Amino acid sequence: MSSMVLMEAVAVPRGDLAPRDWLEIGLSSLKTGGLRALKLRSLALALGASTGSFYHHFKDFDGYHAALAGYFVEAHIDPLVATLTESDLPPVERIRAFADHVRDHDMAQLALAMRAWARSDARAAAAIRAHDDKVMAFLVEQLTAHGFDPVEAGIRAYALLAIGLSEVHPDEAIDRDVLRRGLLTLLCER
């Protein structure tokens, strides 16, 4: 084995990693491979780090799972909702911007992976409840500001969230963007 190949096979310890780096790679791995993808060696390899770097930030893998569940909402939902709520966009445009962000960052796939994990982990289940509560509150607030009464706003918000997390794939004859825009219009406009 040449020295070049050997150097690539051995992770060089990195001192510049922060807990956030481990949490981000964890969410990315969870999104693409599910809970089975959350293996310490795989995460370390993806970061180009040693497993010792992991233990510098986390006591054990159980503690990492707890941090990862909380990070899901804290790092991805809270800032998005805060930014859109503070924006000058009209309420329906805030919802459209939220939907665009979710699509552009494949956040629905991450939420679905979190939901699968939540079936076997109370911390992930709590994170999903927090996610749903925050997204629903944001959607209801925007729809109410747009003129819907609170009950109707709640129903429409629930439908938006459910559609956003749907694993049903439209017929190939239907353009996904046309479908998405049509559903947003159907649920957000009077």
PDB file of C-alpha atoms in Angstrom:
ATOM      1  CA  MET A   1       0.000   0.000   0.000  1.00  0.00           C
ATOM      2  CA  SER A   2       1.492   3.328  -0.992  1.00  0.00           C
ATOM      3  CA  SER A   3       1.986   6.054   1.600  1.00  0.00           C
ATOM      4  CA  MET A   4      -0.623   8.212  -0.191  1.00  0.00           C
ATOM      5  CA  VAL A   5      -3.284   5.500   0.131  1.00  0.00           C
ATOM      6  CA  LEU A   6      -2.299   4.873   3.758  1.00  0.00           C
ATOM      7  CA  MET A   7      -2.650   8.558   4.598  1.00  0.00           C
ATOM      8  CA  GLU A   8      -6.147   8.643   3.098  1.00  0.00           C
ATOM      9  CA  ALA A   9      -7.246   5.568   5.055  1.00  0.00           C
ATOM     10  CA  VAL A  10      -6.261   6.954   8.464  1.00  0.00           C
ATOM     11  CA  ALA A  11      -8.229   9.907   9.830  1.00  0.00           C
ATOM     12  CA  VAL A  12      -5.964  12.685  10.992  1.00  0.00           C
ATOM     13  CA  PRO A  13      -7.102  14.033  14.375  1.00  0.00           C
ATOM     14  CA  ARG A  14      -8.680  17.457  14.010  1.00  0.00           C
ATOM     15  CA  GLY A  15      -8.701  19.937  16.836  1.00  0.00           C
ATOM     16  CA  ASP A  16     -10.888  22.466  15.063  1.00  0.00           C
ATOM     17  CA  LEU A  17     -14.173  20.543  15.357  1.00  0.00           C
ATOM     18  CA  ALA A  18     -16.960  21.850  17.556  1.00  0.00           C
ATOM     19  CA  PRO A  19     -20.001  19.981  18.888  1.00  0.00           C
ATOM     20  CA  ARG A  20     -22.026  21.638  16.120  1.00  0.00           C
ATOM     21  CA  ASP A  21     -19.908  19.859  13.494  1.00  0.00           C
ATOM     22  CA  TRP A  22     -20.738  16.486  15.032  1.00  0.00           C
ATOM     23  CA  LEU A  23     -24.421  17.405  15.323  1.00  0.00           C
ATOM     24  CA  GLU A  24     -24.634  18.642  11.727  1.00  0.00           C
ATOM     25  CA  ILE A  25     -23.013  15.501  10.341  1.00  0.00           C
ATOM     26  CA  GLY A  26     -25.337  13.456  12.550  1.00  0.00           C
ATOM     27  CA  LEU A  27     -28.445  15.143  11.145  1.00  0.00           C
ATOM     28  CA  SER A  28     -27.099  14.778   7.621  1.00  0.00           C
ATOM     29  CA  SER A  29     -26.412  11.079   8.187  1.00  0.00           C
ATOM     30  CA  LEU A  30     -29.809  10.579   9.796  1.00  0.00           C
ATOM     31  CA  LYS A  31     -31.497  12.270   6.839  1.00  0.00           C
ATOM     32  CA  THR A  32     -29.760  10.141   4.233  1.00  0.00           C
ATOM     33  CA  GLY A  33     -29.421   6.821   6.015  1.00  0.00           C
ATOM     34  CA  GLY A  34     -31.776   6.777   8.974  1.00  0.00           C
ATOM     35  CA  LEU A  35     -30.857   5.809  12.505  1.00  0.00           C
ATOM     36  CA  ARG A  36     -28.649   2.974  11.227  1.00  0.00           C
ATOM     37  CA  ALA A  37     -26.331   5.599   9.734  1.00  0.00           C
ATOM     38  CA  LEU A  38     -25.569   7.097  13.145  1.00  0.00           C
ATOM     39  CA  LYS A  39     -22.405   5.136  13.842  1.00  0.00           C
ATOM     40  CA  LEU A  40     -19.430   6.798  15.485  1.00  0.00           C
ATOM     41  CA  ARG A  41     -16.860   5.509  13.006  1.00  0.00           C
ATOM     42  CA  SER A  42     -18.949   6.669  10.033  1.00  0.00           C
ATOM     43  CA  LEU A  43     -19.467  10.113  11.539  1.00  0.00           C
ATOM     44  CA  ALA A  44     -15.771  10.476  12.357  1.00  0.00           C
ATOM     45  CA  LEU A  45     -14.785   9.368   8.865  1.00  0.00           C
ATOM     46  CA  ALA A  46     -17.210  11.851   7.281  1.00  0.00           C
ATOM     47  CA  LEU A  47     -15.637  14.642   9.336  1.00  0.00           C
ATOM     48  CA  GLY A  48     -12.104  13.440   8.774  1.00  0.00           C
ATOM     49  CA  ALA A  49     -11.701  13.139  12.533  1.00  0.00           C
ATOM     50  CA  SER A  50     -10.757  10.584  15.114  1.00  0.00           C
ATOM     51  CA  THR A  51     -13.269   9.040  17.488  1.00  0.00           C
ATOM     52  CA  GLY A  52     -11.305  10.726  20.280  1.00  0.00           C
ATOM     53  CA  SER A  53     -12.460  14.082  18.925  1.00  0.00           C
ATOM     54  CA  PHE A  54     -16.038  12.937  19.454  1.00  0.00           C
ATOM     55  CA  TYR A  55     -15.386  12.099  23.107  1.00  0.00           C
ATOM     56  CA  HIS A  56     -13.846  15.519  23.611  1.00  0.00           C
ATOM     57  CA  HIS A  57     -17.344  16.957  23.073  1.00  0.00           C
ATOM     58  CA  PHE A  58     -19.726  14.179  24.167  1.00  0.00           C
ATOM     59  CA  LYS A  59     -19.569  11.879  27.176  1.00  0.00           C
ATOM     60  CA  ASP A  60     -21.024   8.936  25.263  1.00  0.00           C
ATOM     61  CA  PHE A  61     -23.212   8.097  22.286  1.00  0.00           C
ATOM     62  CA  ASP A  62     -26.379   8.270  24.371  1.00  0.00           C
ATOM     63  CA  GLY A  63     -25.509  11.843  25.320  1.00  0.00           C
ATOM     64  CA  TYR A  64     -24.860  12.543  21.659  1.00  0.00           C
ATOM     65  CA  HIS A  65     -28.312  11.221  20.746  1.00  0.00           C
ATOM     66  CA  ALA A  66     -29.873  13.503  23.353  1.00  0.00           C
ATOM     67  CA  ALA A  67     -27.986  16.511  21.995  1.00  0.00           C
ATOM     68  CA  LEU A  68     -28.837  15.571  18.411  1.00  0.00           C
ATOM     69  CA  ALA A  69     -32.564  15.355  19.132  1.00  0.00           C
ATOM     70  CA  GLY A  70     -32.593  18.817  20.686  1.00  0.00           C
ATOM     71  CA  TYR A  71     -30.383  20.280  17.985  1.00  0.00           C
ATOM     72  CA  PHE A  72     -32.877  19.303  15.284  1.00  0.00           C
ATOM     73  CA  VAL A  73     -35.313  22.025  16.363  1.00  0.00           C
ATOM     74  CA  GLU A  74     -32.866  24.469  17.919  1.00  0.00           C
ATOM     75  CA  ALA A  75     -30.615  24.794  14.893  1.00  0.00           C
ATOM     76  CA  HIS A  76     -32.999  24.329  11.997  1.00  0.00           C
ATOM     77  CA  ILE A  77     -36.544  25.341  12.927  1.00  0.00           C
ATOM     78  CA  ASP A  78     -36.083  28.113  15.494  1.00  0.00           C
ATOM     79  CA  PRO A  79     -33.826  30.328  13.327  1.00  0.00           C
ATOM     80  CA  LEU A  80     -35.988  29.841  10.234  1.00  0.00           C
ATOM     81  CA  VAL A  81     -39.207  30.739  12.039  1.00  0.00           C
ATOM     82  CA  ALA A  82     -37.553  33.730  13.750  1.00  0.00           C
ATOM     83  CA  THR A  83     -36.119  35.080  10.495  1.00  0.00           C
ATOM     84  CA  LEU A  84     -39.405  34.765   8.625  1.00  0.00           C
ATOM     85  CA  THR A  85     -41.483  36.160  11.484  1.00  0.00           C
ATOM     86  CA  GLU A  86     -39.245  39.244  11.626  1.00  0.00           C
ATOM     87  CA  SER A  87     -39.289  39.731   7.858  1.00  0.00           C
ATOM     88  CA  ASP A  88     -41.319  42.343   6.014  1.00  0.00           C
ATOM     89  CA  LEU A  89     -42.941  39.671   3.861  1.00  0.00           C
ATOM     90  CA  PRO A  90     -46.748  39.402   3.872  1.00  0.00           C
ATOM     91  CA  PRO A  91     -48.041  36.352   5.816  1.00  0.00           C
ATOM     92  CA  VAL A  92     -48.662  34.076   2.825  1.00  0.00           C
ATOM     93  CA  GLU A  93     -45.256  34.949   1.364  1.00  0.00           C
ATOM     94  CA  ARG A  94     -43.693  33.954   4.688  1.00  0.00           C
ATOM     95  CA  ILE A  95     -45.349  30.557   4.345  1.00  0.00           C
ATOM     96  CA  ARG A  96     -44.112  30.273   0.759  1.00  0.00           C
ATOM     97  CA  ALA A  97     -40.584  31.230   1.893  1.00  0.00           C
ATOM     98  CA  PHE A  98     -40.806  28.600   4.639  1.00  0.00           C
ATOM     99  CA  ALA A  99     -41.887  25.968   2.099  1.00  0.00           C
ATOM    100  CA  ASP A 100     -39.090  27.003  -0.285  1.00  0.00           C
ATOM    101  CA  HIS A 101     -36.502  26.695   2.486  1.00  0.00           C
ATOM    102  CA  VAL A 102     -37.826  23.277   3.495  1.00  0.00           C
ATOM    103  CA  ARG A 103     -37.637  22.117  -0.134  1.00  0.00           C
ATOM    104  CA  ASP A 104     -34.233  23.663  -0.846  1.00  0.00           C
ATOM    105  CA  HIS A 105     -32.670  22.097   2.261  1.00  0.00           C
ATOM    106  CA  ASP A 106     -34.533  18.776   2.079  1.00  0.00           C
ATOM    107  CA  MET A 107     -35.822  19.392   5.601  1.00  0.00           C
ATOM    108  CA  ALA A 108     -38.907  17.200   5.089  1.00  0.00           C
ATOM    109  CA  GLN A 109     -36.647  14.165   4.641  1.00  0.00           C
ATOM    110  CA  LEU A 110     -34.884  15.024   7.892  1.00  0.00           C
ATOM    111  CA  ALA A 111     -38.218  15.430   9.696  1.00  0.00           C
ATOM    112  CA  LEU A 112     -39.347  12.037   8.374  1.00  0.00           C
ATOM    113  CA  ALA A 113     -36.100  10.433   9.589  1.00  0.00           C
ATOM    114  CA  MET A 114     -36.609  12.083  12.988  1.00  0.00           C
ATOM    115  CA  ARG A 115     -40.161  10.708  13.095  1.00  0.00           C
ATOM    116  CA  ALA A 116     -38.888   7.200  12.408  1.00  0.00           C
ATOM    117  CA  TRP A 117     -36.332   7.603  15.204  1.00  0.00           C
ATOM    118  CA  ALA A 118     -39.054   8.984  17.504  1.00  0.00           C
ATOM    119  CA  ARG A 119     -40.836   5.629  17.417  1.00  0.00           C
ATOM    120  CA  SER A 120     -38.056   4.184  19.572  1.00  0.00           C
ATOM    121  CA  ASP A 121     -36.599   7.186  21.438  1.00  0.00           C
ATOM    122  CA  ALA A 122     -38.453   9.540  23.783  1.00  0.00           C
ATOM    123  CA  ARG A 123     -35.947  12.350  23.152  1.00  0.00           C
ATOM    124  CA  ALA A 124     -36.545  12.211  19.412  1.00  0.00           C
ATOM    125  CA  ALA A 125     -40.303  12.069  20.081  1.00  0.00           C
ATOM    126  CA  ALA A 126     -40.027  15.216  22.221  1.00  0.00           C
ATOM    127  CA  ALA A 127     -38.050  16.923  19.434  1.00  0.00           C
ATOM    128  CA  ILE A 128     -40.754  16.025  16.909  1.00  0.00           C
ATOM    129  CA  ARG A 129     -43.457  17.416  19.214  1.00  0.00           C
ATOM    130  CA  ALA A 130     -41.453  20.638  19.578  1.00  0.00           C
ATOM    131  CA  HIS A 131     -40.970  20.760  15.800  1.00  0.00           C
ATOM    132  CA  ASP A 132     -44.662  20.280  15.104  1.00  0.00           C
ATOM    133  CA  ASP A 133     -45.720  22.770  17.775  1.00  0.00           C
ATOM    134  CA  LYS A 134     -43.380  25.472  16.443  1.00  0.00           C
ATOM    135  CA  VAL A 135     -44.223  24.907  12.786  1.00  0.00           C
ATOM    136  CA  MET A 136     -47.962  24.799  13.536  1.00  0.00           C
ATOM    137  CA  ALA A 137     -47.768  27.976  15.641  1.00  0.00           C
ATOM    138  CA  PHE A 138     -45.905  29.758  12.840  1.00  0.00           C
ATOM    139  CA  LEU A 139     -48.380  28.621  10.176  1.00  0.00           C
ATOM    140  CA  VAL A 140     -51.446  29.441  12.287  1.00  0.00           C
ATOM    141  CA  GLU A 141     -50.031  32.882  13.093  1.00  0.00           C
ATOM    142  CA  GLN A 142     -49.431  33.613   9.415  1.00  0.00           C
ATOM    143  CA  LEU A 143     -52.806  32.297   8.262  1.00  0.00           C
ATOM    144  CA  THR A 144     -54.608  34.217  11.021  1.00  0.00           C
ATOM    145  CA  ALA A 145     -52.746  37.389  10.029  1.00  0.00           C
ATOM    146  CA  HIS A 146     -53.891  36.706   6.461  1.00  0.00           C
ATOM    147  CA  GLY A 147     -57.516  36.751   7.606  1.00  0.00           C
ATOM    148  CA  PHE A 148     -58.543  33.202   8.484  1.00  0.00           C
ATOM    149  CA  ASP A 149     -60.265  32.632  11.802  1.00  0.00           C
ATOM    150  CA  PRO A 150     -58.113  30.647  14.276  1.00  0.00           C
ATOM    151  CA  VAL A 151     -59.980  27.353  13.805  1.00  0.00           C
ATOM    152  CA  GLU A 152     -59.761  27.456  10.009  1.00  0.00           C
ATOM    153  CA  ALA A 153     -56.145  28.618  10.248  1.00  0.00           C
ATOM    154  CA  GLY A 154     -55.397  25.588  12.436  1.00  0.00           C
ATOM    155  CA  ILE A 155     -57.003  23.190   9.976  1.00  0.00           C
ATOM    156  CA  ARG A 156     -55.134  24.701   7.043  1.00  0.00           C
ATOM    157  CA  ALA A 157     -51.859  24.710   9.010  1.00  0.00           C
ATOM    158  CA  TYR A 158     -52.312  21.039   9.841  1.00  0.00           C
ATOM    159  CA  ALA A 159     -52.918  20.253   6.170  1.00  0.00           C
ATOM    160  CA  LEU A 160     -49.822  22.216   5.136  1.00  0.00           C
ATOM    161  CA  LEU A 161     -47.676  20.351   7.656  1.00  0.00           C
ATOM    162  CA  ALA A 162     -49.128  16.965   6.698  1.00  0.00           C
ATOM    163  CA  ILE A 163     -48.613  17.609   2.982  1.00  0.00           C
ATOM    164  CA  GLY A 164     -45.087  18.837   3.634  1.00  0.00           C
ATOM    165  CA  LEU A 165     -44.256  15.577   5.373  1.00  0.00           C
ATOM    166  CA  SER A 166     -46.054  13.368   2.889  1.00  0.00           C
ATOM    167  CA  GLU A 167     -44.174  10.506   1.358  1.00  0.00           C
ATOM    168  CA  VAL A 168     -46.677  10.248  -1.478  1.00  0.00           C
ATOM    169  CA  HIS A 169     -45.002  10.963  -4.791  1.00  0.00           C
ATOM    170  CA  PRO A 170     -47.110  12.639  -7.471  1.00  0.00           C
ATOM    171  CA  ASP A 171     -47.680  11.112 -10.867  1.00  0.00           C
ATOM    172  CA  GLU A 172     -44.772  11.856 -13.196  1.00  0.00           C
ATOM    173  CA  ALA A 173     -47.155  13.780 -15.460  1.00  0.00           C
ATOM    174  CA  ILE A 174     -47.623  16.383 -12.705  1.00  0.00           C
ATOM    175  CA  ASP A 175     -44.824  18.902 -12.358  1.00  0.00           C
ATOM    176  CA  ARG A 176     -43.762  18.964  -8.683  1.00  0.00           C
ATOM    177  CA  ASP A 177     -43.362  22.761  -8.586  1.00  0.00           C
ATOM    178  CA  VAL A 178     -46.784  23.298 -10.147  1.00  0.00           C
ATOM    179  CA  LEU A 179     -48.294  20.901  -7.605  1.00  0.00           C
ATOM    180  CA  ARG A 180     -46.477  22.587  -4.710  1.00  0.00           C
ATOM    181  CA  ARG A 181     -47.545  26.090  -5.749  1.00  0.00           C
ATOM    182  CA  GLY A 182     -51.101  24.892  -6.330  1.00  0.00           C
ATOM    183  CA  LEU A 183     -51.335  23.289  -2.893  1.00  0.00           C
ATOM    184  CA  LEU A 184     -49.931  26.403  -1.218  1.00  0.00           C
ATOM    185  CA  THR A 185     -52.453  28.548  -3.056  1.00  0.00           C
ATOM    186  CA  LEU A 186     -55.309  26.167  -2.222  1.00  0.00           C
ATOM    187  CA  LEU A 187     -54.484  26.153   1.479  1.00  0.00           C
ATOM    188  CA  CYS A 188     -53.330  29.739   1.956  1.00  0.00           C
ATOM    189  CA  GLU A 189     -55.658  31.807  -0.176  1.00  0.00           C
ATOM    190  CA  ARG A 190     -59.310  32.603   0.331  1.00  0.00           C
TER     191      ARG A 190
END
